[in-house]
XYZ file of C-alpha atoms in Angstrom:
400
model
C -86.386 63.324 -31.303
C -83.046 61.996 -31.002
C -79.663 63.841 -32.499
C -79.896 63.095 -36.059
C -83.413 63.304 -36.996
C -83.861 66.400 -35.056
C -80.943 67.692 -36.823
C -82.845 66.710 -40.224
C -85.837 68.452 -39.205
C -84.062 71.735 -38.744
C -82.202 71.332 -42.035
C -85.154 70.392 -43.868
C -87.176 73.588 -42.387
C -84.261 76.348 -43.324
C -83.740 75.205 -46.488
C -87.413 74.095 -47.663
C -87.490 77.242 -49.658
C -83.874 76.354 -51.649
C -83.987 73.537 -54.121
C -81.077 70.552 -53.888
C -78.507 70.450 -54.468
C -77.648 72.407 -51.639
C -74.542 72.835 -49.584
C -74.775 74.087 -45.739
C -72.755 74.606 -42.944
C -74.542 74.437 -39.211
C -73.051 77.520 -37.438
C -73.436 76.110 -33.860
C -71.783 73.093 -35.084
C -69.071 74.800 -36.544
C -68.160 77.133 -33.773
C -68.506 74.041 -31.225
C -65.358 73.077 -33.308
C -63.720 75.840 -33.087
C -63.860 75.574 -29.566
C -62.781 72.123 -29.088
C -59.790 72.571 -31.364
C -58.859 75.520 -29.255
C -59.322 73.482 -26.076
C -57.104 70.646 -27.673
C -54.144 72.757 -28.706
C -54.241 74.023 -25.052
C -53.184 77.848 -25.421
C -51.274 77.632 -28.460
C -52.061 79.599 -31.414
C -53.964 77.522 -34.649
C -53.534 78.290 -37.579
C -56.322 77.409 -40.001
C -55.815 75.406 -43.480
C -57.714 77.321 -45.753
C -58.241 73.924 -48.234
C -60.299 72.503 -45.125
C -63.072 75.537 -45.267
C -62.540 77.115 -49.215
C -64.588 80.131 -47.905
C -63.713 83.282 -47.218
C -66.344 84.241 -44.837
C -66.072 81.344 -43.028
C -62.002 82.244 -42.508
C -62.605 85.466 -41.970
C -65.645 83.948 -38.793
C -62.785 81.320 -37.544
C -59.918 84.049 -37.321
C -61.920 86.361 -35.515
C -61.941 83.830 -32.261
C -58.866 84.800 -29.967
C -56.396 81.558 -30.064
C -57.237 81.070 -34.194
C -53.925 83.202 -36.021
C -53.504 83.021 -39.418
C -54.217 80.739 -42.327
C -52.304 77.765 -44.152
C -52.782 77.811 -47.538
C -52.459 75.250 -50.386
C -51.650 77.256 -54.016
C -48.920 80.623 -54.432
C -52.007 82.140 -56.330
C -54.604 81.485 -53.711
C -52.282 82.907 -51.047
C -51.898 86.139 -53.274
C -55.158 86.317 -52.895
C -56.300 86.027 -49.773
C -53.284 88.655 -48.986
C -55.264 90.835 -51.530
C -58.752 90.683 -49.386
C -57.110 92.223 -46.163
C -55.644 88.341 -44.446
C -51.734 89.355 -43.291
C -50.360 86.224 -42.127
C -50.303 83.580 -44.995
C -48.021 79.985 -44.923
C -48.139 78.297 -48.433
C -47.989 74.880 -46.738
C -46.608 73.348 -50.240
C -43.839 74.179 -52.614
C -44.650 76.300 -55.652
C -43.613 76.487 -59.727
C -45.921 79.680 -60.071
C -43.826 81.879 -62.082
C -46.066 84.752 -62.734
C -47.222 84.645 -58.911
C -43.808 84.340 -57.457
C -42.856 87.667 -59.635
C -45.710 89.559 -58.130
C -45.078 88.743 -54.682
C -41.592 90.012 -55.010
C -43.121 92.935 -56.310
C -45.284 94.206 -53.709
C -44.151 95.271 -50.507
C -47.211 94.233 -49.305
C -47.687 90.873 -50.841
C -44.312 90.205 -49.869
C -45.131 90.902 -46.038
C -48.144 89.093 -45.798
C -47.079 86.053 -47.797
C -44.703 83.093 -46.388
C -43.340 80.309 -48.832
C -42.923 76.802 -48.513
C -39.117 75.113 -49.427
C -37.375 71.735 -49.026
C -34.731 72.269 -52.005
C -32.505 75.056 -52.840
C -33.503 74.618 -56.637
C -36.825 76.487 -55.362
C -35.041 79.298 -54.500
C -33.691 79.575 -58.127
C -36.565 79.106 -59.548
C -38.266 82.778 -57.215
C -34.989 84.318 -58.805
C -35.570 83.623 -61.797
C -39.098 84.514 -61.556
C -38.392 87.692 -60.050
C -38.359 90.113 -63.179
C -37.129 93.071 -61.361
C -38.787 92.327 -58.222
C -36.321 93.014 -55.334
C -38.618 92.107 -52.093
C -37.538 90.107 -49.688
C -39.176 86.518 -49.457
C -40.298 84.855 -46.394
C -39.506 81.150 -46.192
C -40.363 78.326 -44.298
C -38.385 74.965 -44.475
C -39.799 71.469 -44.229
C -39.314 68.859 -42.221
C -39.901 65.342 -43.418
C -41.736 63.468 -40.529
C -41.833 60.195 -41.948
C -41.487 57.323 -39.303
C -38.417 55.350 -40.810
C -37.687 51.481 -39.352
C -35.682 48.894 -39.718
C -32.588 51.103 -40.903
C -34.843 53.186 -43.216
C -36.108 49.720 -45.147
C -40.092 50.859 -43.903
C -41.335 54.251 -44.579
C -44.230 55.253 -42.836
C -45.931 58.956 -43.883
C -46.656 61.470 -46.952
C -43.972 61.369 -49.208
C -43.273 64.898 -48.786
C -39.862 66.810 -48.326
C -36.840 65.005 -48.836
C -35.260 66.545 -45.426
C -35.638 63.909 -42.547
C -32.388 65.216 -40.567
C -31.685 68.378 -38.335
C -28.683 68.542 -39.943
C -30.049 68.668 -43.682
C -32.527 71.566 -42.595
C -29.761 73.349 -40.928
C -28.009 72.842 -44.118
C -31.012 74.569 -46.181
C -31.082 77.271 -43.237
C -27.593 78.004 -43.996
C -28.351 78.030 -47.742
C -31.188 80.644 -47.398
C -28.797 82.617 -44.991
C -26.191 82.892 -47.935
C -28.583 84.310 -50.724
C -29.917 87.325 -51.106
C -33.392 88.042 -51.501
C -34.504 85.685 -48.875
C -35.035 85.149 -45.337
C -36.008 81.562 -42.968
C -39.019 83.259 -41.074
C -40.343 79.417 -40.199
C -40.554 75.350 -39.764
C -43.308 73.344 -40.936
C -43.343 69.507 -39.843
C -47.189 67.922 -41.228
C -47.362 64.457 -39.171
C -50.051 63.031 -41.803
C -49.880 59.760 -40.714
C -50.726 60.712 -37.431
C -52.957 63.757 -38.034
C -54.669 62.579 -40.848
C -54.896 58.543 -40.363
C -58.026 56.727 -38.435
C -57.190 54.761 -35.795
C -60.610 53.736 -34.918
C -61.712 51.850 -37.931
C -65.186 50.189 -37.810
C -65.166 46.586 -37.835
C -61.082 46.481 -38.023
C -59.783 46.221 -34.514
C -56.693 44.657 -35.336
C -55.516 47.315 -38.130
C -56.991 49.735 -35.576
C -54.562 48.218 -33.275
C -52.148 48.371 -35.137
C -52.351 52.382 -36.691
C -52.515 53.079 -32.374
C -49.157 51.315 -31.711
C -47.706 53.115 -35.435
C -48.849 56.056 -34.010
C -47.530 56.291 -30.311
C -44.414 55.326 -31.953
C -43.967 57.899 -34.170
C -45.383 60.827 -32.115
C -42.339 59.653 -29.376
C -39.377 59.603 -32.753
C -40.969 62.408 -34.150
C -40.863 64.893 -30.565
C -37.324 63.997 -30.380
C -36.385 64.965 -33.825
C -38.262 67.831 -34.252
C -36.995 69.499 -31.221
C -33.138 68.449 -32.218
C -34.407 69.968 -35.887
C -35.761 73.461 -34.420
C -32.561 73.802 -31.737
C -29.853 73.345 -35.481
C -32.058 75.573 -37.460
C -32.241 78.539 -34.321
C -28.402 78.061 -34.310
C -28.563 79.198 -37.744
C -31.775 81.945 -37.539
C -32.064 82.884 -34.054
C -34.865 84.476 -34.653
C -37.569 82.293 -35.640
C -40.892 83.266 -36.182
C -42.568 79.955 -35.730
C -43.034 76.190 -35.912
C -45.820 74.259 -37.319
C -47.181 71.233 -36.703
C -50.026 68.942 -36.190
C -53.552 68.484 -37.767
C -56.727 68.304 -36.636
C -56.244 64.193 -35.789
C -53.468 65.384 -33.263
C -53.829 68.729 -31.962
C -53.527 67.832 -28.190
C -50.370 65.218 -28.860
C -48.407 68.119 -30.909
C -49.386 70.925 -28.815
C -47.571 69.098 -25.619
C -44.361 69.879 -27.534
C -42.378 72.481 -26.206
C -40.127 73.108 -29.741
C -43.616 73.778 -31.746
C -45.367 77.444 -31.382
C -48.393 76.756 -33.318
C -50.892 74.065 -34.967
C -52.070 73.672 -38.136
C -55.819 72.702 -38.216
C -58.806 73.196 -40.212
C -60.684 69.621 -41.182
C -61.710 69.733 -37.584
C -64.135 72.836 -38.412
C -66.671 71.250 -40.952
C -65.933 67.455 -39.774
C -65.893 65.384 -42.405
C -66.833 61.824 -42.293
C -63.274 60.524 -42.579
C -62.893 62.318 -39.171
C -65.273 59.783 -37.591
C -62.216 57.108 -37.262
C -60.608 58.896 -34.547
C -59.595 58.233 -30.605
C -58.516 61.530 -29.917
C -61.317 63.590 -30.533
C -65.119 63.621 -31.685
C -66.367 66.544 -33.440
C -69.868 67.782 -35.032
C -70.750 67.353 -38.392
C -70.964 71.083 -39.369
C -70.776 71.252 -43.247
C -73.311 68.840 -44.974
C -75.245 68.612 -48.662
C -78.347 67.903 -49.638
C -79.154 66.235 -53.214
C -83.274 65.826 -54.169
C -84.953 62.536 -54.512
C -85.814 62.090 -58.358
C -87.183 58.678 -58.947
C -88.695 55.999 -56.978
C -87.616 52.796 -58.593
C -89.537 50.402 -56.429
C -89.687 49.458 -52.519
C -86.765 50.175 -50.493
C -84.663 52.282 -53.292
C -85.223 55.989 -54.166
C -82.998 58.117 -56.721
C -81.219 61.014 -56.382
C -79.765 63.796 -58.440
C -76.024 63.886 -58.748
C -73.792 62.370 -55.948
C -70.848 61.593 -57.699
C -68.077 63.833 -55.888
C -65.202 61.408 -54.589
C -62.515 62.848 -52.208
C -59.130 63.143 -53.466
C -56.598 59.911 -51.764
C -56.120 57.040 -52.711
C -59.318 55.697 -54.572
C -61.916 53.486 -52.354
C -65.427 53.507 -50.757
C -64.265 55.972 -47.807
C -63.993 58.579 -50.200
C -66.718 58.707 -51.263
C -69.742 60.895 -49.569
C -71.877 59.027 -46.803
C -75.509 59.303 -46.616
C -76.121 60.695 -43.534
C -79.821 61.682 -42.982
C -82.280 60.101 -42.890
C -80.450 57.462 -41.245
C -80.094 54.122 -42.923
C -79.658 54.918 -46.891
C -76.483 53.423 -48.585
C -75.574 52.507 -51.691
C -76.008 50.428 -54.217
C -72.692 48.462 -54.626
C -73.214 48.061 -58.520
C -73.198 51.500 -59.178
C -72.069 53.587 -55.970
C -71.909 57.553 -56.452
C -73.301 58.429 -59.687
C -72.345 61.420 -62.112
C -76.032 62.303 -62.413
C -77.948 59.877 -60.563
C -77.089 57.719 -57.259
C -79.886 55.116 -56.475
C -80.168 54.614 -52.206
C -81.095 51.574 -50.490
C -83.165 51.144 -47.499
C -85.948 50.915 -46.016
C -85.833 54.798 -45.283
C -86.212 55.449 -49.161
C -90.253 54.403 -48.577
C -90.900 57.342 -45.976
C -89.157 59.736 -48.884
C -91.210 61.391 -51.932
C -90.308 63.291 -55.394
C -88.132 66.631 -53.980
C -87.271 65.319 -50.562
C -84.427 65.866 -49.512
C -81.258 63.322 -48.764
C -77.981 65.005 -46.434
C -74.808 63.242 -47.313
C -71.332 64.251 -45.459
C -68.324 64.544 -47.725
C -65.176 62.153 -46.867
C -62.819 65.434 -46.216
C -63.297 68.838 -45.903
C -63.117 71.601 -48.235
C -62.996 69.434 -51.226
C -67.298 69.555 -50.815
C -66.826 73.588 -51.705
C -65.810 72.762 -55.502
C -68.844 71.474 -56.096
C -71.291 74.545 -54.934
C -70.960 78.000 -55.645
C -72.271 79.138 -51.995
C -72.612 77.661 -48.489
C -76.035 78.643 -46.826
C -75.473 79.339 -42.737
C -77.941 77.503 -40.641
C -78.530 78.813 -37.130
C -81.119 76.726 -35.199
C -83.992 76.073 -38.344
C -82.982 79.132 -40.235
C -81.303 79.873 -42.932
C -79.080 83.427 -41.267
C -76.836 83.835 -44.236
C -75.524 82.958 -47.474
C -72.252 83.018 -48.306
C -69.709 82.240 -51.434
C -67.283 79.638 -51.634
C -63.867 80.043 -53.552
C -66.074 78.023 -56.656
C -68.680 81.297 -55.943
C -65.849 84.178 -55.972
C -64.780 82.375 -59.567
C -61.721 80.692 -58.432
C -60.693 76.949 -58.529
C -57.389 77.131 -57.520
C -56.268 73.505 -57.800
């Protein structure tokens, strides 16, 4: 058998005894990441974005590989945490307004230790004050960089509308401001490239935008070296003692590692492999986390009927964010009706070769959004099932 139906075959066999809907993640496919990620970011550290994976043991597998340090997290309470279950090196990768979380991490000593915060405006730093209730700890912070590619004097904006610092010399000014206050202390950089990391620039059937997202891209890895270095170099003038700078994602690893001013990469998409991920030049990864909804109906040749299916990705809304199906190859969708709440009819002439309680694998468009919708991941090693594991949904948190 080829790739893909073998790979159904195995699936099928380790989970025959587990009903669908079913969530699984194939442990040699996942580790094969891991390695290639580690390969890409060629010696320096990564540090892993916990809303790619949304599973503890799986964080807890990833961080145990030499070159993997530390985790990049997405909500002040999930960071809490995570510092909780015994993980000591935690970046909030996005400002926070958790008031009741920001006045127990100034609270604990080691909370405070663990935990680093994310900041682009000094009105975040009054809010943690204010928040505080007695709570005298010091608080790590990390500053933002905006990495938007700006052209034609700043009239095209090109990236996540993120921090409103573009300049060196408005991060130095933040730097300074954190220097000033009490209560505080610049431990790090962060600088997300999403529209380089996180943008296809192989898209099937579109060479020209392809084309086009290449030449966007070259461009603004070349601007964006440049400034970031000039950034870190006015920042160190301020807080010579910088623990680290972040950047990159999983779509450009290799490209951000090259850079001499960044000490780290942020990557964690690049584990499970979501479809979304397929779009790519720089690298091609393993599908690793998958699901498996049963077939319910048989509405007539070439169309079978499935339970559930509806879970979109978050983005902006269209058909790539929705889950493919992915095995047996050849289903898709009905354009009428697409992914269903409860039911998702699949074309094809596959559907004929599939009976009441077979199973159909679908890949979700991004990563750890697939863990809100199941309560545990099952670990498949070779045709078995080896263990079974909760996902934050499973532990009884749904923090975002």
């Amino acid at each position: 058998m080829t790739a893909r139906p073998a790979d159904r075959a195995r699936y099928d066999r380790a989970t025959a005894q587990l009903d669908a809907p079913v969530a699984i993640v194939d442990l040699e496919a996942f580790d094969a990441n891991a390695d290639d990620l580690l390969r890409r970011a060629g010696g320096k550290p990564v540090r892993v974005a916990s809303k790619s994976v949304r599973c503890r043991a799986l964080l807890e597998r990833v961080l145990a590989r030499d070159g993997f340090a530390g985790l990049m997290s997405f909500t002040l309470d999930e960071s809490l945490w995570l510092a909780r279950s015994g993980f000591e090196d935690v970046l909030l990768a996005y400002p926070s307004a958790d008031r009741a979380g920001y006045a127990e991490l100034t609270a604990d000593p080691k909370l405070a230790a663990a935990v680093t915060v994310m900041i682009d405006d000094p009105a975040q730093l009054d809010l943690i004050d204010a928040a505080r209730d007695g709570g005298g700890e010091v608080v790590r912070v990390c500053l933002e960089l905006d990495t938007s590619l700006r052209l034609f004097g700043g009239r095209v904006r090109i990236g996540a509308r993120r921090s409103p610092l573009p300049s060196p010399a408005r991060l130095a000014d933040l730097a300074r401001a954190v220097a000033r206050r009490p209560g505080f202390r610049v431990v790090g950089i962060m600088a997300y490239e999403g529209h380089v990391a996180g943008v296809g620039d192989a898209v099937a059937g579109r060479p020209l935008r392809s084309r086009a997202v290449r030449l966007m891209q070259a461009a603004a890895r070349r601007e964006l070296a440049e400034r970031r270095a000039e950034a870190v170099r006015a920042v160190r003038a301020v807080v010579p003692d910088l623990e680290f700078v972040n950047g990159g994602g999983t779509g450009s690893v290799q490209h951000t590692a090259a850079e001499d001013a960044v000490t780290e990469i942020a990557a964690g998409s690049g584990l499970y492999v979501p479809h979304l991920f397929d779009n790519y030049t720089s690298f091609r990864g393993r599908p690793a986390a998958l699901f498996a909804l049963p077939v319910v109906r048989r509405p007539g040749v070439g169309v079978v009927t499935v339970l559930g299916g509806g879970y979109p990705a978050s983005g902006a809304a269209g058909a790539d964010r929705l889950p493919v199906p992915y095995l047996p190859e050849g289903l898709r969708y009905d354009v009428q009706e697409g992914a269903g709440e409860v039911q998702t009819p699949l074309l094809g002439s596959p559907a004929d070769d599939l009976l009441i309680g077979d199973k159909v694998w679908f890949r979700h468009a991004k990563a750890g959004e697939l863990c809100e919708r199941f309560d545990a991941l099952h670990l498949v090693e070779g045709d078995a099932v080896t263990a079974t594991v909760p996902t934050y949904r499973g532990e009884g948190h749904a923090f975002l």
